[in-house]
Amino acid sequence: MSREQLLGLAADVDRLLAAGATAAAGHDGLARRGRTLRELGQKVAALASVADTVERVVSSSPSEAGRVFLDLVVMTRQIRGSLAAVGVEGTLQTMEASGPWQTPMPTREVNNIHESLMGESSSSDLHDAAERQVAGDLRLLPSALAALESKKLSIADTVADNVLPAVGCGVLPDLLNKLDIPKGKAADARRLRAICKIDSDLGADLVRKALSEGSPAMKIQALECLPDVGQPGEAEKTGLAMWKEKKKEVRVAALRALRKATGDESLEVLIQALRDDDWQIIQAAQQSLAELPHAKTTERLLYEVEQGLTALLSPASKPKKGATNAEKAREAALGMLQHVIAALGNRKEVKNSPAVKTLSDLRHHAEPVIRLHAVFALAKLGPEVKEVVPALIEAAADADLHVAEAAVNALSGMPPDKRETAIPALLERIADSKCHQHTVYNILRMLPAHMPRFGDKILERMRPLLKGKDDYVRSGAHYALSAIGPAARKLLPEILEAIKTGWVCLNCNEIFVNIEPEGTTAIPTLIDLLKERNRQVRAYALQGLASYGPKAQVAEPLVAQLLKDRDGTVKYNAERTLAAIKGEM
Amino acid sequence: MPATLSLSEDTIQRLAPDSGAVAAARGLLKKNSFLDAAVSADQTWLLGRCKGSGKQPYEVSVDMADPSSPTCRCNCPSRKFPCKHGLGLMLLYLQSADTFSQREPADELLAKRDKKTAREQKKVEGGEPAPRKVNRAALAKKASAQRDGLDLLEKLVVDLVSGGQWFEETRLDKLERQAKQLGDSYLPGAMYVLNRLILTGREEGLADDERMARASDLIGHLWATVQKGRNYLDEKIAGDESQAEADAAVEDVLGKVWQLTELKEKNYWRTSLSLLELAYERIDDAARQQRIETSHLIELGDGTIYQAITYRPFKGMKQIAEQPSFTQALMIAESAVYPGFLNRRVRWDKAAEQAEELKPAHWKKVYALARPEFKTALEAFRQQLKHPLAPREAVLLLRCERIGKIGDAVVLEDAAGMRIEAVDQRKDYSNTANLVRAAGMLGKDRPALLVRLIVRPATNTIAAYPLAALTAKHHLRLGL
């Protein structure tokens, strides 16, 4: 009884708070409540003080109503606290078994990844955790499950491929609850993918269901997953049955489903797909051919190369409807040959097969595009295959710019010790005035790593480049010399001389301190350059001096004068240089 | 190659000023930025150089004389301490100790170590610190401003309830302006409550009775602030209030910032605390305009739940280091234990902290410390609620006989059959959903739950916000 009255009083107070304390003064309902509490107060002494406060509110004047009412608010607040109830009626249903779960991640890291998953911060924390395989934390689950629907594909895919599989089988009920096979879209496809990674048996059943009654998105995902979760040969059979489907995405997935096939028919289908007009189909076929375990894949691809070469050789491929058709046929043969070469280069087993010789030979083909693809394929084989580096050296001198550049790029991507034999030839290339500026630039970037063996030759070849007219090449030479450091000291006069002509490499101002750390020659010359009329030269000389820090103290008076220079950049650089000279930067 | 130093990823995480620093340190490893990594013969120094944005690589060293509290030194310009280079060198050692050569530190580093040891020794021997200097004029000025602020607050609250319709937009706009004035009067606690009232008034999708009940609670708090605030300024204590309760409320009402020395003087101090983190929370509080990071720690001796808290204002958050999260057991030689109610705040000097690897025995001990009956926990909570300025929530470790569902409600039940409903406090994240999952794994083992008991104003019921679940073998954190 008293409990009900007290809680009733609290509710009255809430209502009167909205109506205003002046409405509480003389309020009939509150007065009745007060009387009831007064009666109850005769049995429970504590209620008497509540009744007192209520009566004070009811009998208050408008001017004092607010204060008295607030006393009642504080009192009902405490009453509420003491009467706050617990307990839920009903039959308690035990939770279904789940897990196993774990929460091993440092909480601060979990918070950062949660923010990544919610798209509130950069996704780098998420990708980093996925890479370290540490994202299997229960606390990430709510946001990870929500992120399956994220519009940021890299986040959604990382969740499906790494985060949820790392959490393990505990997450399966959550994934299954939301999985919609008949109408499923991208998020459902990711759910299916995650399930397949966690439980391949369950995944296989769902994949089969998706193939028979799933939406297009689910069929595509099912085809992608089937080779990993299905019975041996199941994916091959399904892929062959579906590769002619109307929807392109399904055809692409069907071709990808053939990646573990062993049958001749699958091999032929993939080869045939290389002739398609659509690049997605071609790419899917190339990817599957790269992995295909069929024993004769490489042999079959080599046969296609031969056929392609023959087709190119035969005069105009027997045109039937005039020259246009002949051109088309030739283009088709060329295209096919490129795709086959690319597929060949992607196969790991090619490294120890006759295909290497074929690819090396293709390097001499009359068609630049064939030579280019041969270079790409050889680059993928890597420097461990003995034919590769010599072939690339030769290709670096190719008459076609793209071929030459591709070869130089391939060499620059190799560890320096593996490409060492290429350096003399590359130095010849940069001496050739016909060599394209991009190729020269890329060669220059490789050279610092080869100074121990080819130091003198490298510097001799670079000397004329510093005086050349091509700014791009000169910049490349500056960067290379800056990276070479003190070993390039003998070219310092040329570098300084070049600046006097008015040309500077704006982003390479540490070249002097790198080449001559003590600054004996460079600092006086740079100080002289501060008086140059060309503002770019003054700005550049200031940057050069700044890189010496306190060692350039002798320049301080002249630099201070430049604080009043007409040019904004020169003034700014002067400020920074002064700070550097004083050791403040 | 020397044996691995007693260094763990947990130690590195604990030392890091923020999680970004650890991520950045990992980035250095990825880029192979470290050169000449070495370890001293006695295994107490890690030495190396790290490529950075400067001309020369940075010189990095880690002094491992105290392995649980290594000292990182680096000549990079970073303001973070330790910087990513120091953290990276430790991570590198953890990952590939065998790539470290053997080298001895330079004399300069040895001298720094000696200096540090001498400083610490002096601190130990130094005895009582010099008495604090009190700027009485400044204090008087502040008290005067607070008195004026309390007058303003009184007028504001009376005006608020007299006219009614406090939730109308024009009233809320006025309140917003007045709340700022309270901040200028050194009454931050009142300002936060007023801000919360404004947010409650503006919150969309809130049922009317819920809005009114919440407002009633907040207005009651404001009026209690007016009444008690003047007493506290006059250093008077009401008959129904202890000195400790008054000291706790002063922090909230008058925005008192306790200094460690002052806490020690007043005997809010404990020695030999043995703490273990059960949960960590990060809350962005719109009313306070602060990020509040809380580490919920249990004292392994008596089972008290303490809180290590860092308040980081949204403006200038980067300037304040994050509250560390601890994955190791901590032995704290001496710590301030703020005045408070069920959950008291703890703060200690980094030098007083020793970490210890977690062992199964720790969890066994924690599990045994859980309150076996909800009844005593609820009594203690209700007792706390009697103080008008006490927090309306408390974090406690409760042992559950069963965790289950009644309809959609997730319910905790103790051995005596008493039940509490588990609820969520955040809108963007469900700890309860994680509790349902955890209960599926631990439910049969009568798990202990670390929960925050709260009063739901509209229904006037006590509910539990789950923070962590544990048994003698497992520990699962349930929230962010």
PDB file of C-alpha atoms in Angstrom, chain A residues 291-475:
ATOM      1  CA  GLU A 291      46.010 -22.608 -61.289  1.00  0.00           C
ATOM      2  CA  LEU A 292      44.642 -25.468 -63.399  1.00  0.00           C
ATOM      3  CA  PRO A 293      45.991 -28.834 -62.223  1.00  0.00           C
ATOM      4  CA  HIS A 294      45.281 -30.529 -65.581  1.00  0.00           C
ATOM      5  CA  ALA A 295      48.578 -32.158 -66.528  1.00  0.00           C
ATOM      6  CA  LYS A 296      48.589 -30.917 -70.108  1.00  0.00           C
ATOM      7  CA  THR A 297      47.681 -27.291 -69.515  1.00  0.00           C
ATOM      8  CA  THR A 298      51.112 -25.840 -70.309  1.00  0.00           C
ATOM      9  CA  GLU A 299      51.501 -28.096 -73.314  1.00  0.00           C
ATOM     10  CA  ARG A 300      48.083 -27.043 -74.584  1.00  0.00           C
ATOM     11  CA  LEU A 301      48.874 -23.353 -74.117  1.00  0.00           C
ATOM     12  CA  LEU A 302      52.132 -23.784 -76.000  1.00  0.00           C
ATOM     13  CA  TYR A 303      50.212 -25.405 -78.826  1.00  0.00           C
ATOM     14  CA  GLU A 304      47.946 -22.369 -78.897  1.00  0.00           C
ATOM     15  CA  VAL A 305      51.020 -20.146 -79.108  1.00  0.00           C
ATOM     16  CA  GLU A 306      52.249 -22.112 -82.105  1.00  0.00           C
ATOM     17  CA  GLN A 307      48.854 -21.918 -83.746  1.00  0.00           C
ATOM     18  CA  GLY A 308      48.702 -18.213 -83.127  1.00  0.00           C
ATOM     19  CA  LEU A 309      52.152 -17.630 -84.562  1.00  0.00           C
ATOM     20  CA  THR A 310      51.284 -19.669 -87.620  1.00  0.00           C
ATOM     21  CA  ALA A 311      48.077 -17.705 -88.102  1.00  0.00           C
ATOM     22  CA  LEU A 312      50.031 -14.486 -87.990  1.00  0.00           C
ATOM     23  CA  LEU A 313      52.540 -15.789 -90.507  1.00  0.00           C
ATOM     24  CA  SER A 314      50.019 -17.085 -93.050  1.00  0.00           C
ATOM     25  CA  PRO A 315      49.263 -14.259 -95.464  1.00  0.00           C
ATOM     26  CA  ALA A 316      46.190 -12.438 -94.312  1.00  0.00           C
ATOM     27  CA  SER A 317      44.644 -15.596 -92.869  1.00  0.00           C
ATOM     28  CA  LYS A 318      42.777 -16.438 -96.087  1.00  0.00           C
ATOM     29  CA  PRO A 319      40.414 -13.494 -96.260  1.00  0.00           C
ATOM     30  CA  LYS A 320      37.007 -14.269 -97.645  1.00  0.00           C
ATOM     31  CA  LYS A 321      35.370 -10.890 -97.586  1.00  0.00           C
ATOM     32  CA  GLY A 322      38.165  -8.530 -98.444  1.00  0.00           C
ATOM     33  CA  ALA A 323      40.872  -6.784 -96.518  1.00  0.00           C
ATOM     34  CA  THR A 324      38.744  -5.741 -93.552  1.00  0.00           C
ATOM     35  CA  ASN A 325      38.002  -9.313 -92.610  1.00  0.00           C
ATOM     36  CA  ALA A 326      41.650 -10.160 -92.974  1.00  0.00           C
ATOM     37  CA  GLU A 327      42.592  -7.406 -90.594  1.00  0.00           C
ATOM     38  CA  LYS A 328      39.997  -8.594 -88.143  1.00  0.00           C
ATOM     39  CA  ALA A 329      41.288 -12.145 -88.288  1.00  0.00           C
ATOM     40  CA  ARG A 330      44.809 -10.953 -87.746  1.00  0.00           C
ATOM     41  CA  GLU A 331      43.739  -8.833 -84.806  1.00  0.00           C
ATOM     42  CA  ALA A 332      41.878 -11.782 -83.322  1.00  0.00           C
ATOM     43  CA  ALA A 333      44.940 -14.001 -83.679  1.00  0.00           C
ATOM     44  CA  LEU A 334      47.102 -11.320 -82.099  1.00  0.00           C
ATOM     45  CA  GLY A 335      44.685 -10.896 -79.229  1.00  0.00           C
ATOM     46  CA  MET A 336      44.465 -14.605 -78.581  1.00  0.00           C
ATOM     47  CA  LEU A 337      48.234 -14.879 -78.633  1.00  0.00           C
ATOM     48  CA  GLN A 338      48.544 -12.133 -76.003  1.00  0.00           C
ATOM     49  CA  HIS A 339      46.017 -13.824 -73.722  1.00  0.00           C
ATOM     50  CA  VAL A 340      47.688 -17.194 -74.079  1.00  0.00           C
ATOM     51  CA  ILE A 341      51.121 -15.724 -73.338  1.00  0.00           C
ATOM     52  CA  ALA A 342      49.734 -14.021 -70.248  1.00  0.00           C
ATOM     53  CA  ALA A 343      48.118 -17.263 -69.064  1.00  0.00           C
ATOM     54  CA  LEU A 344      51.381 -19.081 -69.658  1.00  0.00           C
ATOM     55  CA  GLY A 345      53.368 -16.525 -67.655  1.00  0.00           C
ATOM     56  CA  ASN A 346      51.014 -16.919 -64.694  1.00  0.00           C
ATOM     57  CA  ARG A 347      51.564 -20.675 -64.384  1.00  0.00           C
ATOM     58  CA  LYS A 348      54.038 -21.587 -61.682  1.00  0.00           C
ATOM     59  CA  GLU A 349      55.172 -24.824 -63.304  1.00  0.00           C
ATOM     60  CA  VAL A 350      56.245 -22.944 -66.426  1.00  0.00           C
ATOM     61  CA  LYS A 351      59.529 -22.057 -64.722  1.00  0.00           C
ATOM     62  CA  ASN A 352      60.889 -25.535 -65.418  1.00  0.00           C
ATOM     63  CA  SER A 353      59.382 -26.209 -68.800  1.00  0.00           C
ATOM     64  CA  PRO A 354      60.051 -25.621 -72.495  1.00  0.00           C
ATOM     65  CA  ALA A 355      57.670 -22.689 -72.223  1.00  0.00           C
ATOM     66  CA  VAL A 356      60.573 -20.545 -70.981  1.00  0.00           C
ATOM     67  CA  LYS A 357      62.330 -20.941 -74.307  1.00  0.00           C
ATOM     68  CA  THR A 358      59.111 -20.153 -76.155  1.00  0.00           C
ATOM     69  CA  LEU A 359      58.649 -16.980 -74.149  1.00  0.00           C
ATOM     70  CA  SER A 360      62.288 -15.993 -74.713  1.00  0.00           C
ATOM     71  CA  ASP A 361      61.864 -16.565 -78.431  1.00  0.00           C
ATOM     72  CA  LEU A 362      58.700 -14.493 -78.494  1.00  0.00           C
ATOM     73  CA  ARG A 363      60.868 -11.627 -77.351  1.00  0.00           C
ATOM     74  CA  HIS A 364      62.058 -11.395 -80.959  1.00  0.00           C
ATOM     75  CA  HIS A 365      58.669 -11.421 -82.596  1.00  0.00           C
ATOM     76  CA  ALA A 366      58.006  -8.745 -85.159  1.00  0.00           C
ATOM     77  CA  GLU A 367      54.840  -7.580 -83.410  1.00  0.00           C
ATOM     78  CA  PRO A 368      55.669  -5.200 -80.537  1.00  0.00           C
ATOM     79  CA  VAL A 369      52.576  -6.232 -78.621  1.00  0.00           C
ATOM     80  CA  ILE A 370      53.726  -9.877 -78.623  1.00  0.00           C
ATOM     81  CA  ARG A 371      57.176  -8.829 -77.453  1.00  0.00           C
ATOM     82  CA  LEU A 372      55.585  -6.738 -74.715  1.00  0.00           C
ATOM     83  CA  HIS A 373      53.503  -9.640 -73.402  1.00  0.00           C
ATOM     84  CA  ALA A 374      56.504 -11.922 -73.585  1.00  0.00           C
ATOM     85  CA  VAL A 375      58.406  -9.434 -71.380  1.00  0.00           C
ATOM     86  CA  PHE A 376      55.506  -9.328 -68.902  1.00  0.00           C
ATOM     87  CA  ALA A 377      55.409 -13.121 -68.780  1.00  0.00           C
ATOM     88  CA  LEU A 378      59.177 -13.418 -68.346  1.00  0.00           C
ATOM     89  CA  ALA A 379      59.095 -10.822 -65.570  1.00  0.00           C
ATOM     90  CA  LYS A 380      56.559 -12.924 -63.704  1.00  0.00           C
ATOM     91  CA  LEU A 381      58.850 -15.949 -63.868  1.00  0.00           C
ATOM     92  CA  GLY A 382      61.401 -13.991 -61.853  1.00  0.00           C
ATOM     93  CA  PRO A 383      65.206 -13.761 -61.897  1.00  0.00           C
ATOM     94  CA  GLU A 384      65.632 -17.323 -60.601  1.00  0.00           C
ATOM     95  CA  VAL A 385      64.911 -18.589 -64.114  1.00  0.00           C
ATOM     96  CA  LYS A 386      68.267 -18.176 -65.826  1.00  0.00           C
ATOM     97  CA  GLU A 387      66.874 -17.082 -69.199  1.00  0.00           C
ATOM     98  CA  VAL A 388      64.909 -14.197 -67.726  1.00  0.00           C
ATOM     99  CA  VAL A 389      67.532 -11.530 -66.951  1.00  0.00           C
ATOM    100  CA  PRO A 390      69.373 -11.875 -70.301  1.00  0.00           C
ATOM    101  CA  ALA A 391      66.049 -11.665 -72.122  1.00  0.00           C
ATOM    102  CA  LEU A 392      65.099  -8.552 -70.195  1.00  0.00           C
ATOM    103  CA  ILE A 393      68.515  -6.961 -70.829  1.00  0.00           C
ATOM    104  CA  GLU A 394      67.952  -7.452 -74.510  1.00  0.00           C
ATOM    105  CA  ALA A 395      64.385  -6.157 -74.247  1.00  0.00           C
ATOM    106  CA  ALA A 396      65.573  -3.010 -72.475  1.00  0.00           C
ATOM    107  CA  ALA A 397      67.131  -2.011 -75.818  1.00  0.00           C
ATOM    108  CA  ASP A 398      63.975  -2.740 -77.782  1.00  0.00           C
ATOM    109  CA  ALA A 399      63.013  -0.263 -80.437  1.00  0.00           C
ATOM    110  CA  ASP A 400      59.517  -0.117 -79.021  1.00  0.00           C
ATOM    111  CA  LEU A 401      59.261   2.249 -76.059  1.00  0.00           C
ATOM    112  CA  HIS A 402      56.678   0.161 -74.201  1.00  0.00           C
ATOM    113  CA  VAL A 403      58.685  -3.021 -74.496  1.00  0.00           C
ATOM    114  CA  ALA A 404      61.882  -1.300 -73.354  1.00  0.00           C
ATOM    115  CA  GLU A 405      60.128   0.327 -70.430  1.00  0.00           C
ATOM    116  CA  ALA A 406      58.456  -2.900 -69.369  1.00  0.00           C
ATOM    117  CA  ALA A 407      61.857  -4.616 -69.357  1.00  0.00           C
ATOM    118  CA  VAL A 408      63.482  -1.841 -67.312  1.00  0.00           C
ATOM    119  CA  ASN A 409      60.578  -1.853 -64.866  1.00  0.00           C
ATOM    120  CA  ALA A 410      60.863  -5.609 -64.502  1.00  0.00           C
ATOM    121  CA  LEU A 411      64.581  -5.305 -63.780  1.00  0.00           C
ATOM    122  CA  SER A 412      64.066  -2.501 -61.272  1.00  0.00           C
ATOM    123  CA  GLY A 413      61.611  -4.685 -59.371  1.00  0.00           C
ATOM    124  CA  MET A 414      64.282  -7.364 -58.854  1.00  0.00           C
ATOM    125  CA  PRO A 415      66.727  -7.489 -55.940  1.00  0.00           C
ATOM    126  CA  PRO A 416      69.948  -5.642 -56.959  1.00  0.00           C
ATOM    127  CA  ASP A 417      72.133  -8.749 -56.777  1.00  0.00           C
ATOM    128  CA  LYS A 418      69.860 -10.577 -59.220  1.00  0.00           C
ATOM    129  CA  ARG A 419      69.986  -7.853 -61.875  1.00  0.00           C
ATOM    130  CA  GLU A 420      73.656  -7.006 -61.563  1.00  0.00           C
ATOM    131  CA  THR A 421      74.536  -8.509 -64.935  1.00  0.00           C
ATOM    132  CA  ALA A 422      72.140  -6.044 -66.547  1.00  0.00           C
ATOM    133  CA  ILE A 423      73.915  -2.910 -65.314  1.00  0.00           C
ATOM    134  CA  PRO A 424      76.581  -2.544 -68.070  1.00  0.00           C
ATOM    135  CA  ALA A 425      73.883  -2.830 -70.727  1.00  0.00           C
ATOM    136  CA  LEU A 426      71.650  -0.398 -68.904  1.00  0.00           C
ATOM    137  CA  LEU A 427      74.498   2.104 -68.627  1.00  0.00           C
ATOM    138  CA  GLU A 428      74.874   1.847 -72.395  1.00  0.00           C
ATOM    139  CA  ARG A 429      71.184   2.594 -72.688  1.00  0.00           C
ATOM    140  CA  ILE A 430      71.352   5.830 -70.757  1.00  0.00           C
ATOM    141  CA  ALA A 431      74.247   6.960 -72.959  1.00  0.00           C
ATOM    142  CA  ASP A 432      72.068   6.486 -76.011  1.00  0.00           C
ATOM    143  CA  SER A 433      70.443   9.781 -76.874  1.00  0.00           C
ATOM    144  CA  LYS A 434      67.552   7.950 -78.510  1.00  0.00           C
ATOM    145  CA  CYS A 435      66.625   6.202 -75.289  1.00  0.00           C
ATOM    146  CA  HIS A 436      63.295   7.516 -74.010  1.00  0.00           C
ATOM    147  CA  GLN A 437      63.374   9.830 -70.985  1.00  0.00           C
ATOM    148  CA  HIS A 438      61.146   7.512 -68.885  1.00  0.00           C
ATOM    149  CA  THR A 439      63.416   4.568 -69.538  1.00  0.00           C
ATOM    150  CA  VAL A 440      66.487   6.613 -68.613  1.00  0.00           C
ATOM    151  CA  TYR A 441      64.787   7.869 -65.460  1.00  0.00           C
ATOM    152  CA  ASN A 442      63.871   4.333 -64.365  1.00  0.00           C
ATOM    153  CA  ILE A 443      67.386   3.087 -65.034  1.00  0.00           C
ATOM    154  CA  LEU A 444      68.847   5.966 -62.999  1.00  0.00           C
ATOM    155  CA  ARG A 445      66.689   4.972 -60.023  1.00  0.00           C
ATOM    156  CA  MET A 446      68.276   1.521 -60.042  1.00  0.00           C
ATOM    157  CA  LEU A 447      71.883   2.696 -60.111  1.00  0.00           C
ATOM    158  CA  PRO A 448      72.637   3.735 -56.484  1.00  0.00           C
ATOM    159  CA  ALA A 449      72.361   0.118 -55.363  1.00  0.00           C
ATOM    160  CA  HIS A 450      75.102  -0.862 -57.824  1.00  0.00           C
ATOM    161  CA  MET A 451      77.727   1.694 -56.830  1.00  0.00           C
ATOM    162  CA  PRO A 452      80.010  -0.797 -55.035  1.00  0.00           C
ATOM    163  CA  ARG A 453      80.711  -2.672 -58.263  1.00  0.00           C
ATOM    164  CA  PHE A 454      80.094  -0.154 -61.030  1.00  0.00           C
ATOM    165  CA  GLY A 455      80.753   3.145 -59.212  1.00  0.00           C
ATOM    166  CA  ASP A 456      83.122   4.824 -61.669  1.00  0.00           C
ATOM    167  CA  LYS A 457      81.200   3.748 -64.742  1.00  0.00           C
ATOM    168  CA  ILE A 458      77.925   4.910 -63.263  1.00  0.00           C
ATOM    169  CA  LEU A 459      79.304   8.359 -62.425  1.00  0.00           C
ATOM    170  CA  GLU A 460      80.893   8.717 -65.856  1.00  0.00           C
ATOM    171  CA  ARG A 461      77.615   7.876 -67.548  1.00  0.00           C
ATOM    172  CA  MET A 462      75.729  10.294 -65.331  1.00  0.00           C
ATOM    173  CA  ARG A 463      78.077  13.236 -65.853  1.00  0.00           C
ATOM    174  CA  PRO A 464      76.705  14.212 -69.315  1.00  0.00           C
ATOM    175  CA  LEU A 465      73.144  13.797 -68.112  1.00  0.00           C
ATOM    176  CA  LEU A 466      73.636  16.636 -65.617  1.00  0.00           C
ATOM    177  CA  LYS A 467      74.344  18.971 -68.502  1.00  0.00           C
ATOM    178  CA  GLY A 468      71.607  17.628 -70.757  1.00  0.00           C
ATOM    179  CA  LYS A 469      68.562  19.541 -71.826  1.00  0.00           C
ATOM    180  CA  ASP A 470      65.965  17.106 -70.574  1.00  0.00           C
ATOM    181  CA  ASP A 471      64.748  18.294 -67.156  1.00  0.00           C
ATOM    182  CA  TYR A 472      63.147  14.973 -66.366  1.00  0.00           C
ATOM    183  CA  VAL A 473      66.382  13.099 -66.920  1.00  0.00           C
ATOM    184  CA  ARG A 474      68.369  15.714 -64.959  1.00  0.00           C
ATOM    185  CA  SER A 475      65.959  15.329 -62.039  1.00  0.00           C
TER     186      SER A 475
END
